Each structure stands twice: as C-alpha cells, then as structure tokens.
Amino acid sequence: MMGSLLVVVLSATVGLSGPHRPAAQAPDDTAREPRGNRAAGVFSPGAVVAMLDTYAIVQAQDALQLNDTQYAAFVGRLKKLQQTRRKNQQAHNQIVQELRRRTGPQATPPFDEAAIREHLKALRELDDRSALELRHAYDALDEVLDVRQQARFRVFEEQLERRKLDLLMRARQGVAARRGGGR
C-alpha cells in the first residue's frame, strides 16, 4: 500500500505542467490552484505535500504501535512538526534564492556587499531559530511517546524520506523513458 500511494502521488507530480511556483509559496496556496491550470490527473505541489503528510500520519500509528490515546495527541504534534519544518525550509529557500539572484551569473557588478552580508546574517539567524523550533517540536512529540517509540519514530522518518526520494527518482526515470520512447 505504501509504495502504490507514493508512486501515484510522486508520478503525478513529476509531470506538473502548470506554472512554476516559488519554493517560498505556502503549500495551501498551491493546493487551491484552479484545476484548469493543471493537466488532468496531475496534483498541485500543495496537494502532494498534504497527501504525503497524511500518509505519514496514518503509517506512523502502525510503525510506532501507538495506542488510541497516544495517537490522538501524536497527530497534532506531528502536524506541528511538519508545519515547522516546511515553514523554515521555505524561508531558507527564499533567502538562498535572493543570495543566488544577487551573486549568480546573471548578477551584474558592482555587487551590493552590504545586502549580501545582511542576507547571510538573516540565513544564519533563521538556521539557529529553525533548529530551536524543531527541537521544541520534537520535544513536544516525544512527550507522548515512550523511549522505544521515540527511537522508532526517528527511524520511521528516515525510512519514509528515503522511500519518497527513491519513488521520486523512479517516477522521473519513467517520465524520461516515456519521453525518450515517444520521439
């Protein structure tokens, strides 16, 4: 079941034909993209994120062997962890994108060194703040788990991430093979 759902979701995202959305845009905004702007059967990036988050929540109950009382508290805290991670990653991507714009091959001298320093400082501060927020989110999640479940959750997250990357690579290879075979 895990493989088939992720294959469908990731396969659908590989063929996104709508306009590119900046990484800093909230997933909820992309989920509301009008259907007319997407190819039939293709999910918006926000919808894919929501599906994967929901899938992780459902699979976690079995992987961690949560009882009903734990699961109720766990779900809200896992969602908070996911939101914290996503929000900080989007902010990080925004700053890096601005650094790329200011320093990349298209940037023309003279470079605004003060602005670059300011963005580097903002990135450092964001990374520090992000680490603290993630630590708090994990601490809150750990409050409802015993030590074995805490360890299993870390392993579960790693396995889920590896599986997502593996399935994404397979989906991309499938798209490339279809494009190559159709020419």
PDB file of N, CA and C in Angstrom, residues 1-12 43 51-52 55 59 163 167 170:
ATOM      1  N   MET A   1       0.825  -1.193   0.000  1.00  0.00           N
ATOM      2  CA  MET A   1       0.000   0.000   0.000  1.00  0.00           C
ATOM      3  C   MET A   1       0.865   1.250   0.000  1.00  0.00           C
ATOM      4  N   MET A   2       1.914   1.285   0.843  1.00  0.00           N
ATOM      5  CA  MET A   2       2.761   2.462   0.935  1.00  0.00           C
ATOM      6  C   MET A   2       3.374   2.794  -0.412  1.00  0.00           C
ATOM      7  N   GLY A   3       3.927   1.799  -1.063  1.00  0.00           N
ATOM      8  CA  GLY A   3       4.575   2.024  -2.341  1.00  0.00           C
ATOM      9  C   GLY A   3       3.613   2.522  -3.396  1.00  0.00           C
ATOM     10  N   SER A   4       2.424   1.935  -3.465  1.00  0.00           N
ATOM     11  CA  SER A   4       1.494   2.307  -4.525  1.00  0.00           C
ATOM     12  C   SER A   4       0.990   3.730  -4.357  1.00  0.00           C
ATOM     13  N   LEU A   5       0.677   4.148  -3.138  1.00  0.00           N
ATOM     14  CA  LEU A   5       0.221   5.520  -2.922  1.00  0.00           C
ATOM     15  C   LEU A   5       1.319   6.516  -3.258  1.00  0.00           C
ATOM     16  N   LEU A   6       2.516   6.265  -2.773  1.00  0.00           N
ATOM     17  CA  LEU A   6       3.605   7.194  -3.044  1.00  0.00           C
ATOM     18  C   LEU A   6       3.963   7.222  -4.524  1.00  0.00           C
ATOM     19  N   VAL A   7       3.902   6.093  -5.208  1.00  0.00           N
ATOM     20  CA  VAL A   7       4.187   6.071  -6.642  1.00  0.00           C
ATOM     21  C   VAL A   7       3.170   6.933  -7.377  1.00  0.00           C
ATOM     22  N   VAL A   8       1.898   6.788  -7.037  1.00  0.00           N
ATOM     23  CA  VAL A   8       0.858   7.579  -7.696  1.00  0.00           C
ATOM     24  C   VAL A   8       1.083   9.066  -7.442  1.00  0.00           C
ATOM     25  N   VAL A   9       1.305   9.422  -6.195  1.00  0.00           N
ATOM     26  CA  VAL A   9       1.488  10.823  -5.847  1.00  0.00           C
ATOM     27  C   VAL A   9       2.736  11.393  -6.516  1.00  0.00           C
ATOM     28  N   LEU A  10       3.836  10.699  -6.401  1.00  0.00           N
ATOM     29  CA  LEU A  10       5.077  11.214  -6.966  1.00  0.00           C
ATOM     30  C   LEU A  10       5.066  11.188  -8.488  1.00  0.00           C
ATOM     31  N   SER A  11       4.454  10.201  -9.078  1.00  0.00           N
ATOM     32  CA  SER A  11       4.352  10.158 -10.538  1.00  0.00           C
ATOM     33  C   SER A  11       3.542  11.335 -11.043  1.00  0.00           C
ATOM     34  N   ALA A  12       2.499  11.657 -10.331  1.00  0.00           N
ATOM     35  CA  ALA A  12       1.656  12.777 -10.737  1.00  0.00           C
ATOM     36  C   ALA A  12       2.407  14.098 -10.646  1.00  0.00           C
ATOM     37  N   PHE A  43      -1.601  16.452  -9.718  1.00  0.00           N
ATOM     38  CA  PHE A  43      -1.854  17.124  -8.454  1.00  0.00           C
ATOM     39  C   PHE A  43      -0.983  18.359  -8.334  1.00  0.00           C
ATOM     40  N   MET A  51      -0.970  15.113   0.883  1.00  0.00           N
ATOM     41  CA  MET A  51      -1.139  13.653   0.807  1.00  0.00           C
ATOM     42  C   MET A  51      -0.007  12.925   1.518  1.00  0.00           C
ATOM     43  N   LEU A  52       1.218  13.376   1.294  1.00  0.00           N
ATOM     44  CA  LEU A  52       2.360  12.719   1.922  1.00  0.00           C
ATOM     45  C   LEU A  52       2.340  12.911   3.435  1.00  0.00           C
ATOM     46  N   TYR A  55      -0.313  10.612   4.748  1.00  0.00           N
ATOM     47  CA  TYR A  55       0.184   9.239   4.659  1.00  0.00           C
ATOM     48  C   TYR A  55       1.140   8.945   5.815  1.00  0.00           C
ATOM     49  N   GLN A  59       0.605   5.989   8.589  1.00  0.00           N
ATOM     50  CA  GLN A  59       1.602   4.928   8.714  1.00  0.00           C
ATOM     51  C   GLN A  59       2.298   4.935  10.073  1.00  0.00           C
ATOM     52  N   ARG A 163      12.268   6.442   1.091  1.00  0.00           N
ATOM     53  CA  ARG A 163      11.294   5.870   0.161  1.00  0.00           C
ATOM     54  C   ARG A 163      10.741   6.944  -0.771  1.00  0.00           C
ATOM     55  N   LEU A 167      11.152   6.717  -4.771  1.00  0.00           N
ATOM     56  CA  LEU A 167       9.993   6.711  -5.660  1.00  0.00           C
ATOM     57  C   LEU A 167       9.997   7.912  -6.602  1.00  0.00           C
ATOM     58  N   ARG A 170      12.373   7.040  -9.365  1.00  0.00           N
ATOM     59  CA  ARG A 170      11.754   6.080 -10.280  1.00  0.00           C
ATOM     60  C   ARG A 170      10.719   6.748 -11.170  1.00  0.00           C
TER      61      ARG A 170
END
